[in-house]
Amino acid sequence: MWSGCLESEPQRTGHQRPTSGKETPSEFLENPSQSSRLTAPFRKHVKPKKQHEIRRLGELVKKLSDLTGCTQVVDVGSGQGHLSRFMSLGLGLMVKSIEGDQRLVERAQRLDQQLLQALAKVEKRNPRVVQRGRFSPQHVVKWVDPKVLCEELLLPLESTRHSGTRLLLTGLHACGDLSVALLRHFCCCPEVVALASVGCCYMKLSAPGGYPLSQWVAGLPGYELPYRLREGACHALEEYAERLQKARPDLRTHCYRAALETVIRHACPELQRPGVQGIPRVHELKIEEYVQQGLQRVGIDPQLPLNLAALQAHQAQENRVIAFFSLALLMAPLVETLILLDRLLYLQEQGFHAELLPIFSPELSPRNMVLVATKMPLGQAFSALETEDS
């Protein structure tokens, strides 16, 4: 294990949502862009939010792996491989990294080599930190179908074939049904003995299939969660409250986006809930300029004739749109809680041991709950997983 990748800090309890004020994690008190708990090689190319996430989840996975005797960790939906790199080169775990985007995998492999070179320089300057048995993560390009068993996910690494395979599945903000796929592989595959899943993008859950999963939630009257509620559950209350308090001009985005939606539905009724890539500096644009840029992003002719009077009438409702969005956002924690409890109950109904633990600071990472599951009882060790390493 790269013993220098974590630096000492007084032990803290797991992060809970703050009751008031803005809480900065202690690792960012000295420098808001650099975690004091990671050495420089592990911070390079990694934003503060991701630094916090990979350290906290990586620590939890290491503890869980030790407790359950896992031989290999599988990071599903690994993106650029930041978590996989930290778990393998920082914490000494055997890691397979699965990602469906070839470009992200190639980027991850380049970053692996850069990190290895940086660590080699550190070792050269200080031979006492030379590590034995360091392995880079094995990157695999594979799209995981949530409805089909993924054989690649279950294959052991070459270096672990001599022993019985015991897999730990993890995913850091695995999008939509991908988190559900992790749960199903955990439940039906005997070689998967542990799970640590952080979900995201609830609006991309398929229905039925992605929600509900548990019999208990499926038996509730009115259990359905339409798209609008699931989409709202992905927004961050803490960040939005700050925007409201400061009356930030980018709040105008809500009004502009609502106006754009009316234009899209009139021009192309069959286009349902199109994703619109972020338009920069919205508050500096006229509403018609925003609409034109938005139309181009969804594949509609930006020179489409616009009713300027109607757009200006929409803009006059800006404060009402913000008020509506704020009221809707108050439902976000309730909806997310229902989705997460449904997943927890799904595992418990099948006889597995599962807990939901808050491991991230919600100020940095609003989707801060990790669903941890094992096929053996851990007792009090479950609650110890969320505590900070000293």
mmCIF file of C-alpha atoms in Angstrom:
data_model
loop_
_atom_site.group_PDB
_atom_site.id
_atom_site.type_symbol
_atom_site.label_atom_id
_atom_site.label_comp_id
_atom_site.label_asym_id
_atom_site.label_seq_id
_atom_site.Cartn_x
_atom_site.Cartn_y
_atom_site.Cartn_z
ATOM 1 C CA MET A 1 0.000 0.000 0.000
ATOM 2 C CA TRP A 2 1.215 3.517 -0.739
ATOM 3 C CA SER A 3 1.477 4.526 2.912
ATOM 4 C CA GLY A 4 2.058 8.203 2.162
ATOM 5 C CA CYS A 5 -1.109 8.740 0.179
ATOM 6 C CA LEU A 6 -3.076 9.518 3.349
ATOM 7 C CA GLU A 7 -1.787 11.993 5.865
ATOM 8 C CA SER A 8 -2.760 12.048 9.519
ATOM 9 C CA GLU A 9 -5.774 13.957 10.763
ATOM 10 C CA PRO A 10 -7.794 13.771 13.993
ATOM 11 C CA GLN A 11 -10.526 11.143 13.749
ATOM 12 C CA ARG A 12 -13.980 12.408 12.818
ATOM 13 C CA THR A 13 -17.380 10.811 12.678
ATOM 14 C CA GLY A 14 -19.287 10.245 9.446
ATOM 15 C CA HIS A 15 -20.654 13.289 7.663
ATOM 16 C CA GLN A 16 -24.252 14.232 8.327
ATOM 17 C CA ARG A 17 -26.197 16.973 6.587
ATOM 18 C CA PRO A 18 -25.407 20.210 8.456
ATOM 19 C CA THR A 19 -28.251 21.876 10.287
ATOM 20 C CA SER A 20 -27.078 25.398 9.542
ATOM 21 C CA GLY A 21 -24.227 27.299 7.968
ATOM 22 C CA LYS A 22 -21.701 25.979 5.513
ATOM 23 C CA GLU A 23 -19.397 23.238 6.722
ATOM 24 C CA THR A 24 -16.010 22.836 5.064
ATOM 25 C CA PRO A 25 -14.436 19.374 5.395
ATOM 26 C CA SER A 26 -11.293 19.618 7.509
ATOM 27 C CA GLU A 27 -9.149 18.296 4.656
ATOM 28 C CA PHE A 28 -9.817 21.543 2.733
ATOM 29 C CA LEU A 29 -9.334 24.068 5.543
ATOM 30 C CA GLU A 30 -5.735 24.837 4.557
ATOM 31 C CA ASN A 31 -6.352 24.883 0.814
ATOM 32 C CA PRO A 32 -9.885 24.716 -0.647
ATOM 33 C CA SER A 33 -8.627 23.048 -3.834
ATOM 34 C CA GLN A 34 -6.280 20.446 -2.346
ATOM 35 C CA SER A 35 -7.193 17.713 0.127
ATOM 36 C CA SER A 36 -4.671 17.532 2.943
ATOM 37 C CA ARG A 37 -5.445 13.809 3.175
ATOM 38 C CA LEU A 38 -4.040 13.029 -0.287
ATOM 39 C CA THR A 39 -0.500 13.520 -1.493
ATOM 40 C CA ALA A 40 0.139 15.608 -4.595
ATOM 41 C CA PRO A 41 0.325 12.705 -7.120
ATOM 42 C CA PHE A 42 -3.197 11.580 -6.209
ATOM 43 C CA ARG A 43 -4.587 15.125 -6.428
ATOM 44 C CA LYS A 44 -3.297 15.858 -9.934
ATOM 45 C CA HIS A 45 -6.097 16.195 -12.531
ATOM 46 C CA VAL A 46 -8.686 15.641 -9.771
ATOM 47 C CA LYS A 47 -11.105 18.372 -8.676
ATOM 48 C CA PRO A 48 -11.695 18.939 -4.924
ATOM 49 C CA LYS A 49 -15.114 17.264 -4.982
ATOM 50 C CA LYS A 50 -13.684 14.148 -6.587
ATOM 51 C CA GLN A 51 -10.641 14.186 -4.267
ATOM 52 C CA HIS A 52 -13.026 14.048 -1.311
ATOM 53 C CA GLU A 53 -15.160 11.320 -2.887
ATOM 54 C CA ILE A 54 -12.402 8.953 -3.981
ATOM 55 C CA ARG A 55 -10.647 9.211 -0.626
ATOM 56 C CA ARG A 56 -13.754 8.578 1.461
ATOM 57 C CA LEU A 57 -15.205 5.814 -0.714
ATOM 58 C CA GLY A 58 -11.771 4.284 -1.275
ATOM 59 C CA GLU A 59 -11.173 4.078 2.476
ATOM 60 C CA LEU A 60 -14.578 2.474 3.000
ATOM 61 C CA VAL A 61 -13.990 -0.075 0.218
ATOM 62 C CA LYS A 62 -10.588 -0.976 1.694
ATOM 63 C CA LYS A 63 -12.133 -1.618 5.119
ATOM 64 C CA LEU A 64 -15.009 -3.581 3.611
ATOM 65 C CA SER A 65 -12.624 -5.635 1.493
ATOM 66 C CA ASP A 66 -10.537 -6.516 4.544
ATOM 67 C CA LEU A 67 -13.616 -7.447 6.580
ATOM 68 C CA THR A 68 -15.067 -9.721 3.899
ATOM 69 C CA GLY A 69 -11.854 -11.242 2.558
ATOM 70 C CA CYS A 70 -12.300 -9.952 -0.984
ATOM 71 C CA THR A 71 -9.688 -10.844 -3.594
ATOM 72 C CA GLN A 72 -10.708 -8.214 -6.129
ATOM 73 C CA VAL A 73 -12.619 -4.939 -6.394
ATOM 74 C CA VAL A 74 -14.669 -4.158 -9.505
ATOM 75 C CA ASP A 75 -15.284 -0.450 -10.133
ATOM 76 C CA VAL A 76 -18.277 -0.216 -12.483
ATOM 77 C CA GLY A 77 -18.855 2.957 -14.483
ATOM 78 C CA SER A 78 -15.327 4.048 -13.632
ATOM 79 C CA GLY A 79 -15.039 7.011 -16.012
ATOM 80 C CA GLN A 80 -11.492 8.387 -16.011
ATOM 81 C CA GLY A 81 -10.491 5.900 -13.318
ATOM 82 C CA HIS A 82 -9.800 8.269 -10.434
ATOM 83 C CA LEU A 83 -11.362 5.944 -7.832
ATOM 84 C CA SER A 84 -9.778 2.825 -9.358
ATOM 85 C CA ARG A 85 -6.324 4.448 -9.359
ATOM 86 C CA PHE A 86 -6.599 5.485 -5.740
ATOM 87 C CA MET A 87 -7.827 2.055 -4.620
ATOM 88 C CA SER A 88 -5.108 0.180 -6.513
ATOM 89 C CA LEU A 89 -2.038 2.433 -6.402
ATOM 90 C CA GLY A 90 -2.980 4.212 -3.170
ATOM 91 C CA LEU A 91 -4.581 1.498 -1.055
ATOM 92 C CA GLY A 92 -3.053 -1.656 -2.519
ATOM 93 C CA LEU A 93 -6.273 -3.294 -3.737
ATOM 94 C CA MET A 94 -6.586 -5.486 -6.837
ATOM 95 C CA VAL A 95 -8.964 -3.507 -9.056
ATOM 96 C CA LYS A 96 -10.776 -4.127 -12.322
ATOM 97 C CA SER A 97 -12.175 -0.935 -13.824
ATOM 98 C CA ILE A 98 -15.172 -1.236 -16.188
ATOM 99 C CA GLU A 99 -16.288 1.675 -18.373
ATOM 100 C CA GLY A 100 -18.369 1.751 -21.552
ATOM 101 C CA ASP A 101 -16.753 4.821 -23.142
ATOM 102 C CA GLN A 102 -13.558 3.964 -25.026
ATOM 103 C CA ARG A 103 -12.313 7.561 -24.831
ATOM 104 C CA LEU A 104 -12.618 7.642 -21.047
ATOM 105 C CA VAL A 105 -10.769 4.330 -20.750
ATOM 106 C CA GLU A 106 -7.906 5.606 -22.911
ATOM 107 C CA ARG A 107 -7.751 8.751 -20.780
ATOM 108 C CA ALA A 108 -7.709 6.601 -17.611
ATOM 109 C CA GLN A 109 -4.807 4.541 -18.928
ATOM 110 C CA ARG A 110 -2.793 7.684 -19.682
ATOM 111 C CA LEU A 111 -3.468 9.002 -16.178
ATOM 112 C CA ASP A 112 -2.359 5.651 -14.733
ATOM 113 C CA GLN A 113 1.022 6.028 -16.423
ATOM 114 C CA GLN A 114 1.391 9.624 -15.277
ATOM 115 C CA LEU A 115 0.651 8.621 -11.696
ATOM 116 C CA LEU A 116 3.124 5.726 -11.817
ATOM 117 C CA GLN A 117 5.819 8.114 -13.065
ATOM 118 C CA ALA A 118 4.998 10.613 -10.311
ATOM 119 C CA LEU A 119 5.137 7.908 -7.631
ATOM 120 C CA ALA A 120 8.465 6.651 -9.003
ATOM 121 C CA LYS A 121 9.921 10.163 -8.614
ATOM 122 C CA VAL A 122 8.700 10.308 -5.010
ATOM 123 C CA GLU A 123 10.333 6.932 -4.307
ATOM 124 C CA LYS A 124 13.578 8.092 -5.865
ATOM 125 C CA ARG A 125 13.660 11.129 -3.576
ATOM 126 C CA ASN A 126 12.672 9.094 -0.526
ATOM 127 C CA PRO A 127 13.552 5.362 -0.778
ATOM 128 C CA ARG A 128 11.780 4.659 2.517
ATOM 129 C CA VAL A 129 8.398 4.908 0.786
ATOM 130 C CA VAL A 130 9.192 2.289 -1.890
ATOM 131 C CA GLN A 131 6.219 -0.059 -2.156
ATOM 132 C CA ARG A 132 6.144 -3.696 -3.182
ATOM 133 C CA GLY A 133 3.437 -5.365 -5.219
ATOM 134 C CA ARG A 134 1.902 -2.220 -6.653
ATOM 135 C CA PHE A 135 -0.567 -2.942 -9.480
ATOM 136 C CA SER A 136 -2.351 -0.535 -11.774
ATOM 137 C CA PRO A 137 -6.071 -1.099 -12.250
ATOM 138 C CA GLN A 138 -7.052 -3.281 -15.195
ATOM 139 C CA HIS A 139 -9.264 -1.212 -17.485
ATOM 140 C CA VAL A 140 -11.954 -2.901 -19.547
ATOM 141 C CA VAL A 141 -14.166 -1.274 -22.178
ATOM 142 C CA LYS A 142 -17.582 -2.791 -21.543
ATOM 143 C CA TRP A 143 -21.110 -1.453 -21.551
ATOM 144 C CA VAL A 144 -23.011 -3.073 -18.658
ATOM 145 C CA ASP A 145 -26.605 -3.851 -19.630
ATOM 146 C CA PRO A 146 -28.714 -3.497 -16.458
ATOM 147 C CA LYS A 147 -30.997 -6.333 -17.608
ATOM 148 C CA VAL A 148 -28.313 -8.899 -18.487
ATOM 149 C CA LEU A 149 -25.661 -10.663 -16.432
ATOM 150 C CA CYS A 150 -22.233 -9.221 -17.308
ATOM 151 C CA GLU A 151 -19.701 -12.066 -17.495
ATOM 152 C CA GLU A 152 -16.756 -9.649 -17.783
ATOM 153 C CA LEU A 153 -17.707 -8.094 -14.473
ATOM 154 C CA LEU A 154 -17.323 -11.505 -12.779
ATOM 155 C CA LEU A 155 -14.051 -12.629 -14.386
ATOM 156 C CA PRO A 156 -11.105 -12.656 -11.972
ATOM 157 C CA LEU A 157 -7.879 -10.833 -12.710
ATOM 158 C CA GLU A 158 -4.982 -13.035 -13.831
ATOM 159 C CA SER A 159 -3.139 -12.434 -10.564
ATOM 160 C CA THR A 160 -6.075 -13.700 -8.459
ATOM 161 C CA ARG A 161 -6.993 -16.848 -10.444
ATOM 162 C CA HIS A 162 -5.057 -19.141 -8.095
ATOM 163 C CA SER A 163 -7.409 -18.412 -5.207
ATOM 164 C CA GLY A 164 -11.152 -18.535 -4.827
ATOM 165 C CA THR A 165 -12.676 -15.399 -6.342
ATOM 166 C CA ARG A 166 -14.391 -13.076 -3.877
ATOM 167 C CA LEU A 167 -15.543 -9.869 -5.514
ATOM 168 C CA LEU A 168 -16.501 -6.487 -4.109
ATOM 169 C CA LEU A 169 -18.566 -4.333 -6.480
ATOM 170 C CA THR A 170 -18.458 -0.567 -6.229
ATOM 171 C CA GLY A 171 -19.656 2.403 -8.238
ATOM 172 C CA LEU A 172 -19.137 6.090 -7.504
ATOM 173 C CA HIS A 173 -22.308 7.871 -8.643
ATOM 174 C CA ALA A 174 -23.153 5.053 -11.027
ATOM 175 C CA CYS A 175 -25.790 6.568 -13.276
ATOM 176 C CA GLY A 176 -29.448 5.484 -13.293
ATOM 177 C CA ASP A 177 -29.950 1.752 -13.864
ATOM 178 C CA LEU A 178 -26.215 1.055 -13.536
ATOM 179 C CA SER A 179 -26.564 1.214 -9.742
ATOM 180 C CA VAL A 180 -29.465 -1.218 -10.004
ATOM 181 C CA ALA A 181 -27.291 -3.567 -12.092
ATOM 182 C CA LEU A 182 -24.725 -3.646 -9.264
ATOM 183 C CA LEU A 183 -27.433 -4.686 -6.802
ATOM 184 C CA ARG A 184 -28.693 -7.460 -9.065
ATOM 185 C CA HIS A 185 -25.199 -8.861 -9.675
ATOM 186 C CA PHE A 186 -24.595 -8.828 -5.919
ATOM 187 C CA CYS A 187 -27.822 -10.740 -5.299
ATOM 188 C CA CYS A 188 -27.519 -13.441 -7.973
ATOM 189 C CA CYS A 189 -23.769 -14.085 -8.178
ATOM 190 C CA PRO A 190 -22.215 -16.168 -5.379
ATOM 191 C CA GLU A 191 -18.705 -14.847 -6.131
ATOM 192 C CA VAL A 192 -19.839 -11.290 -5.303
ATOM 193 C CA VAL A 193 -19.632 -11.045 -1.521
ATOM 194 C CA ALA A 194 -19.767 -7.277 -0.893
ATOM 195 C CA LEU A 195 -21.180 -4.087 -2.376
ATOM 196 C CA ALA A 196 -20.533 -0.354 -1.922
ATOM 197 C CA SER A 197 -22.757 1.665 -4.249
ATOM 198 C CA VAL A 198 -23.316 5.430 -4.518
ATOM 199 C CA GLY A 199 -26.207 6.151 -6.879
ATOM 200 C CA CYS A 200 -27.012 9.146 -9.051
ATOM 201 C CA CYS A 201 -29.198 10.353 -11.949
ATOM 202 C CA TYR A 202 -32.453 8.953 -10.579
ATOM 203 C CA MET A 203 -34.398 10.404 -13.518
ATOM 204 C CA LYS A 204 -32.666 7.829 -15.748
ATOM 205 C CA LEU A 205 -34.119 4.883 -13.831
ATOM 206 C CA SER A 206 -36.316 2.708 -16.007
ATOM 207 C CA ALA A 207 -39.848 2.081 -14.826
ATOM 208 C CA PRO A 208 -40.621 -0.648 -14.239
ATOM 209 C CA GLY A 209 -37.250 -2.248 -13.610
ATOM 210 C CA GLY A 210 -35.174 0.394 -11.869
ATOM 211 C CA TYR A 211 -37.799 1.402 -9.312
ATOM 212 C CA PRO A 212 -39.380 -0.005 -7.244
ATOM 213 C CA LEU A 213 -37.151 -2.962 -6.445
ATOM 214 C CA SER A 214 -38.509 -4.036 -3.072
ATOM 215 C CA GLN A 215 -41.814 -5.762 -2.468
ATOM 216 C CA TRP A 216 -42.508 -3.425 0.434
ATOM 217 C CA VAL A 217 -42.306 -0.214 -1.604
ATOM 218 C CA ALA A 218 -44.187 -1.852 -4.499
ATOM 219 C CA GLY A 219 -47.019 -2.491 -2.042
ATOM 220 C CA LEU A 220 -47.353 1.145 -0.988
ATOM 221 C CA PRO A 221 -50.322 3.084 -2.387
ATOM 222 C CA GLY A 222 -49.074 5.818 -4.713
ATOM 223 C CA TYR A 223 -45.495 4.539 -4.760
ATOM 224 C CA GLU A 224 -44.947 5.765 -8.328
ATOM 225 C CA LEU A 225 -42.314 8.448 -8.872
ATOM 226 C CA PRO A 226 -42.813 10.313 -12.162
ATOM 227 C CA TYR A 227 -39.848 11.699 -14.071
ATOM 228 C CA ARG A 228 -40.198 15.226 -12.659
ATOM 229 C CA LEU A 229 -39.893 14.024 -9.046
ATOM 230 C CA ARG A 230 -36.929 11.767 -9.811
ATOM 231 C CA GLU A 231 -35.189 14.556 -11.710
ATOM 232 C CA GLY A 232 -35.722 16.952 -8.819
ATOM 233 C CA ALA A 233 -34.120 14.475 -6.410
ATOM 234 C CA CYS A 234 -30.807 14.960 -8.232
ATOM 235 C CA HIS A 235 -30.523 18.638 -7.308
ATOM 236 C CA ALA A 236 -28.520 19.899 -4.340
ATOM 237 C CA LEU A 237 -30.490 21.719 -1.644
ATOM 238 C CA GLU A 238 -27.381 23.143 0.026
ATOM 239 C CA GLU A 239 -25.987 24.682 -3.146
ATOM 240 C CA TYR A 240 -29.356 26.027 -4.264
ATOM 241 C CA ALA A 241 -30.089 27.610 -0.874
ATOM 242 C CA GLU A 242 -26.818 29.539 -1.184
ATOM 243 C CA ARG A 243 -27.806 30.745 -4.658
ATOM 244 C CA LEU A 244 -31.139 31.989 -3.298
ATOM 245 C CA GLN A 245 -29.541 33.767 -0.346
ATOM 246 C CA LYS A 246 -27.110 35.582 -2.626
ATOM 247 C CA ALA A 247 -29.806 36.244 -5.279
ATOM 248 C CA ARG A 248 -27.340 35.037 -7.888
ATOM 249 C CA PRO A 249 -28.151 36.130 -11.435
ATOM 250 C CA ASP A 250 -27.821 32.581 -12.754
ATOM 251 C CA LEU A 251 -31.185 31.804 -11.119
ATOM 252 C CA ARG A 252 -32.588 33.218 -14.362
ATOM 253 C CA THR A 253 -31.693 29.893 -15.971
ATOM 254 C CA HIS A 254 -34.935 28.334 -14.677
ATOM 255 C CA CYS A 255 -37.105 30.881 -16.418
ATOM 256 C CA TYR A 256 -35.122 30.719 -19.642
ATOM 257 C CA ARG A 257 -35.180 26.910 -19.659
ATOM 258 C CA ALA A 258 -38.957 26.887 -19.120
ATOM 259 C CA ALA A 259 -39.393 29.282 -22.044
ATOM 260 C CA LEU A 260 -37.136 27.113 -24.200
ATOM 261 C CA GLU A 261 -39.259 24.074 -23.367
ATOM 262 C CA THR A 262 -42.428 25.779 -24.653
ATOM 263 C CA VAL A 263 -40.659 26.604 -27.937
ATOM 264 C CA ILE A 264 -39.356 23.034 -28.297
ATOM 265 C CA ARG A 265 -42.772 21.499 -27.638
ATOM 266 C CA HIS A 266 -44.387 23.777 -30.217
ATOM 267 C CA ALA A 267 -41.705 23.144 -32.852
ATOM 268 C CA CYS A 268 -41.168 19.430 -32.211
ATOM 269 C CA PRO A 269 -43.934 17.895 -30.030
ATOM 270 C CA GLU A 270 -42.441 14.394 -30.228
ATOM 271 C CA LEU A 271 -39.201 15.549 -28.537
ATOM 272 C CA GLN A 272 -39.751 14.643 -24.894
ATOM 273 C CA ARG A 273 -37.556 16.073 -22.121
ATOM 274 C CA PRO A 274 -34.483 16.759 -24.282
ATOM 275 C CA GLY A 275 -31.226 17.194 -22.437
ATOM 276 C CA VAL A 276 -29.774 20.640 -23.042
ATOM 277 C CA GLN A 277 -26.028 20.966 -22.545
ATOM 278 C CA GLY A 278 -25.057 23.781 -20.219
ATOM 279 C CA ILE A 279 -25.155 27.221 -21.807
ATOM 280 C CA PRO A 280 -22.484 29.463 -20.253
ATOM 281 C CA ARG A 281 -23.163 32.871 -18.705
ATOM 282 C CA VAL A 282 -26.925 32.631 -19.102
ATOM 283 C CA HIS A 283 -27.528 35.803 -17.088
ATOM 284 C CA GLU A 284 -25.676 37.815 -19.754
ATOM 285 C CA LEU A 285 -27.908 36.580 -22.593
ATOM 286 C CA LYS A 286 -31.188 37.916 -23.829
ATOM 287 C CA ILE A 287 -33.944 35.322 -23.594
ATOM 288 C CA GLU A 288 -34.147 34.938 -27.373
ATOM 289 C CA GLU A 289 -30.366 34.367 -27.547
ATOM 290 C CA TYR A 290 -30.641 31.624 -24.943
ATOM 291 C CA VAL A 291 -33.524 29.981 -26.813
ATOM 292 C CA GLN A 292 -31.577 30.018 -30.081
ATOM 293 C CA GLN A 293 -28.549 28.379 -28.451
ATOM 294 C CA GLY A 294 -30.801 25.850 -26.744
ATOM 295 C CA LEU A 295 -32.561 24.926 -29.979
ATOM 296 C CA GLN A 296 -29.208 24.301 -31.652
ATOM 297 C CA ARG A 297 -28.154 21.986 -28.805
ATOM 298 C CA VAL A 298 -31.218 19.763 -29.276
ATOM 299 C CA GLY A 299 -30.961 19.638 -33.060
ATOM 300 C CA ILE A 300 -33.644 22.182 -34.001
ATOM 301 C CA ASP A 301 -32.995 25.023 -36.456
ATOM 302 C CA PRO A 302 -31.831 27.960 -34.284
ATOM 303 C CA GLN A 303 -33.165 30.391 -36.900
ATOM 304 C CA LEU A 304 -36.699 29.212 -36.234
ATOM 305 C CA PRO A 305 -39.009 32.290 -36.094
ATOM 306 C CA LEU A 306 -39.606 33.225 -32.452
ATOM 307 C CA ASN A 307 -42.529 35.026 -30.832
ATOM 308 C CA LEU A 308 -40.571 37.687 -28.921
ATOM 309 C CA ALA A 309 -43.670 39.004 -27.156
ATOM 310 C CA ALA A 310 -44.426 35.526 -25.794
ATOM 311 C CA LEU A 311 -40.813 35.051 -24.674
ATOM 312 C CA GLN A 312 -40.815 38.398 -22.874
ATOM 313 C CA ALA A 313 -44.072 37.435 -21.176
ATOM 314 C CA HIS A 314 -42.342 34.284 -19.933
ATOM 315 C CA GLN A 315 -39.408 36.345 -18.673
ATOM 316 C CA ALA A 316 -41.793 38.556 -16.698
ATOM 317 C CA GLN A 317 -42.709 35.433 -14.683
ATOM 318 C CA GLU A 318 -39.104 34.837 -13.588
ATOM 319 C CA ASN A 319 -39.712 35.192 -9.844
ATOM 320 C CA ARG A 320 -42.710 32.881 -9.968
ATOM 321 C CA VAL A 321 -40.687 30.237 -11.824
ATOM 322 C CA ILE A 322 -37.932 30.434 -9.183
ATOM 323 C CA ALA A 323 -40.515 30.132 -6.400
ATOM 324 C CA PHE A 324 -42.067 27.087 -8.082
ATOM 325 C CA PHE A 325 -38.682 25.427 -8.543
ATOM 326 C CA SER A 326 -37.768 26.131 -4.904
ATOM 327 C CA LEU A 327 -40.986 24.543 -3.635
ATOM 328 C CA ALA A 328 -40.468 21.505 -5.860
ATOM 329 C CA LEU A 329 -36.892 21.180 -4.633
ATOM 330 C CA LEU A 330 -38.110 20.810 -1.051
ATOM 331 C CA MET A 331 -39.351 17.362 -2.089
ATOM 332 C CA ALA A 332 -35.905 16.259 -3.270
ATOM 333 C CA PRO A 333 -34.644 14.732 0.023
ATOM 334 C CA LEU A 334 -37.908 12.832 0.485
ATOM 335 C CA VAL A 335 -37.799 11.348 -3.017
ATOM 336 C CA GLU A 336 -34.133 10.386 -2.766
ATOM 337 C CA THR A 337 -34.753 8.782 0.618
ATOM 338 C CA LEU A 338 -37.566 6.679 -0.817
ATOM 339 C CA ILE A 339 -35.386 5.469 -3.708
ATOM 340 C CA LEU A 340 -32.471 4.605 -1.408
ATOM 341 C CA LEU A 341 -34.669 2.870 1.167
ATOM 342 C CA ASP A 342 -36.261 0.850 -1.648
ATOM 343 C CA ARG A 343 -32.803 -0.439 -2.587
ATOM 344 C CA LEU A 344 -31.915 -1.161 1.034
ATOM 345 C CA LEU A 345 -35.166 -3.091 1.575
ATOM 346 C CA TYR A 346 -34.657 -5.000 -1.689
ATOM 347 C CA LEU A 347 -31.394 -6.391 -0.336
ATOM 348 C CA GLN A 348 -32.737 -7.064 3.142
ATOM 349 C CA GLU A 349 -35.822 -8.854 1.793
ATOM 350 C CA GLN A 350 -33.460 -11.387 0.194
ATOM 351 C CA GLY A 351 -31.663 -12.030 3.444
ATOM 352 C CA PHE A 352 -28.562 -9.910 2.879
ATOM 353 C CA HIS A 353 -26.995 -7.526 5.383
ATOM 354 C CA ALA A 354 -27.206 -3.899 4.237
ATOM 355 C CA GLU A 355 -26.852 -0.367 5.560
ATOM 356 C CA LEU A 356 -27.015 3.185 4.205
ATOM 357 C CA LEU A 357 -24.087 5.291 5.418
ATOM 358 C CA PRO A 358 -23.390 9.034 4.917
ATOM 359 C CA ILE A 359 -19.746 9.274 3.884
ATOM 360 C CA PHE A 360 -19.423 12.503 1.872
ATOM 361 C CA SER A 361 -19.829 16.094 2.960
ATOM 362 C CA PRO A 362 -23.151 17.146 1.369
ATOM 363 C CA GLU A 363 -21.697 20.591 0.712
ATOM 364 C CA LEU A 364 -19.198 18.997 -1.654
ATOM 365 C CA SER A 365 -21.127 15.927 -2.798
ATOM 366 C CA PRO A 366 -24.925 16.096 -2.329
ATOM 367 C CA ARG A 367 -25.420 12.407 -3.295
ATOM 368 C CA ASN A 368 -23.574 11.471 -0.114
ATOM 369 C CA MET A 369 -25.112 8.126 0.886
ATOM 370 C CA VAL A 370 -23.384 4.821 0.147
ATOM 371 C CA LEU A 371 -25.354 1.580 0.144
ATOM 372 C CA VAL A 372 -23.165 -1.103 1.711
ATOM 373 C CA ALA A 373 -24.126 -4.781 1.609
ATOM 374 C CA THR A 374 -22.507 -8.097 2.534
ATOM 375 C CA LYS A 375 -23.488 -11.750 2.546
ATOM 376 C CA MET A 376 -22.050 -12.257 6.013
ATOM 377 C CA PRO A 377 -23.058 -10.384 9.177
ATOM 378 C CA LEU A 378 -20.683 -7.571 10.151
ATOM 379 C CA GLY A 379 -22.461 -6.387 13.290
ATOM 380 C CA GLN A 380 -21.019 -3.174 14.684
ATOM 381 C CA ALA A 381 -18.371 -3.129 11.957
ATOM 382 C CA PHE A 382 -20.971 -1.638 9.596
ATOM 383 C CA SER A 383 -21.085 1.652 11.495
ATOM 384 C CA ALA A 384 -17.271 1.760 11.699
ATOM 385 C CA LEU A 385 -17.052 1.821 7.914
ATOM 386 C CA GLU A 386 -18.151 5.446 7.713
ATOM 387 C CA THR A 387 -15.703 6.818 10.274
ATOM 388 C CA GLU A 388 -12.655 8.783 9.131
ATOM 389 C CA ASP A 389 -9.274 7.068 9.247
ATOM 390 C CA SER A 390 -6.867 8.705 11.668
#
